[in-house]
Amino acid sequence: MSETSKLPDITALMARRLRCPVCMRRFRTQDISVIESAPRRGVFCLRCPMCASQRLVIGVWNKNAMRTYVTDLDQEEWTYYRHAPPIHSDDVLRMVRMLRTYDGDFSDVLEDPILGESE
């Protein structure tokens, strides 16, 4: 049996195991669409028809088990980052040099306040 033919079994397993984190409704196989698949892994979009939320889930499986990892990306972001060039060591060094000379606090670039600070 090919890995591709196992995808319906994987979506059925995810439908049995996963619930919508917003409304706690159990997913059905028709709520799960395959975005990308490869041997022993796949990326799935889970859409809840009850509350209209959606989640991108990475599934990794072998003969004995399957693990799922929920992302905070949507399908468009997944496609963008999936096809983006990898980070090169020069990019990391450039960031280190920039941070050494950065004269400010990070509250202007962070969404959440730093723990322990009062507003």
Short mmCIF file of N, CA and C in Angstrom, two decimals, residues 106-119:
data_model
loop_
_atom_site.label_atom_id
_atom_site.label_comp_id
_atom_site.label_asym_id
_atom_site.label_seq_id
_atom_site.Cartn_x
_atom_site.Cartn_y
_atom_site.Cartn_z
N PHE A 106 12.92 46.43 23.58
CA PHE A 106 12.21 45.59 22.62
C PHE A 106 10.70 45.75 22.69
N SER A 107 10.21 46.65 23.54
CA SER A 107 8.76 46.83 23.62
C SER A 107 8.19 47.39 22.32
N ASP A 108 9.03 48.04 21.52
CA ASP A 108 8.53 48.55 20.25
C ASP A 108 8.40 47.47 19.18
N VAL A 109 8.99 46.30 19.41
CA VAL A 109 8.88 45.22 18.43
C VAL A 109 8.13 44.00 18.96
N LEU A 110 7.90 43.95 20.26
CA LEU A 110 7.16 42.83 20.85
C LEU A 110 5.71 43.22 21.06
N GLU A 111 4.80 42.30 20.80
CA GLU A 111 3.37 42.58 20.99
C GLU A 111 2.98 42.56 22.45
N ASP A 112 3.50 41.61 23.20
CA ASP A 112 3.11 41.45 24.60
C ASP A 112 4.11 42.17 25.49
N PRO A 113 3.65 42.74 26.60
CA PRO A 113 4.60 43.37 27.52
C PRO A 113 5.53 42.32 28.13
N ILE A 114 6.72 42.77 28.48
CA ILE A 114 7.68 41.88 29.12
C ILE A 114 7.17 41.53 30.51
N LEU A 115 7.30 40.27 30.90
CA LEU A 115 6.81 39.82 32.20
C LEU A 115 7.44 40.63 33.33
N GLY A 116 6.63 40.94 34.32
CA GLY A 116 7.13 41.64 35.50
C GLY A 116 7.06 43.15 35.40
N GLU A 117 6.78 43.68 34.23
CA GLU A 117 6.69 45.13 34.09
C GLU A 117 5.26 45.57 34.31
N SER A 118 5.10 46.67 35.01
CA SER A 118 3.76 47.24 35.18
C SER A 118 3.55 48.30 34.12
N GLU A 119 2.29 48.46 33.75
CA GLU A 119 2.00 49.42 32.68
C GLU A 119 1.62 50.75 33.24
#
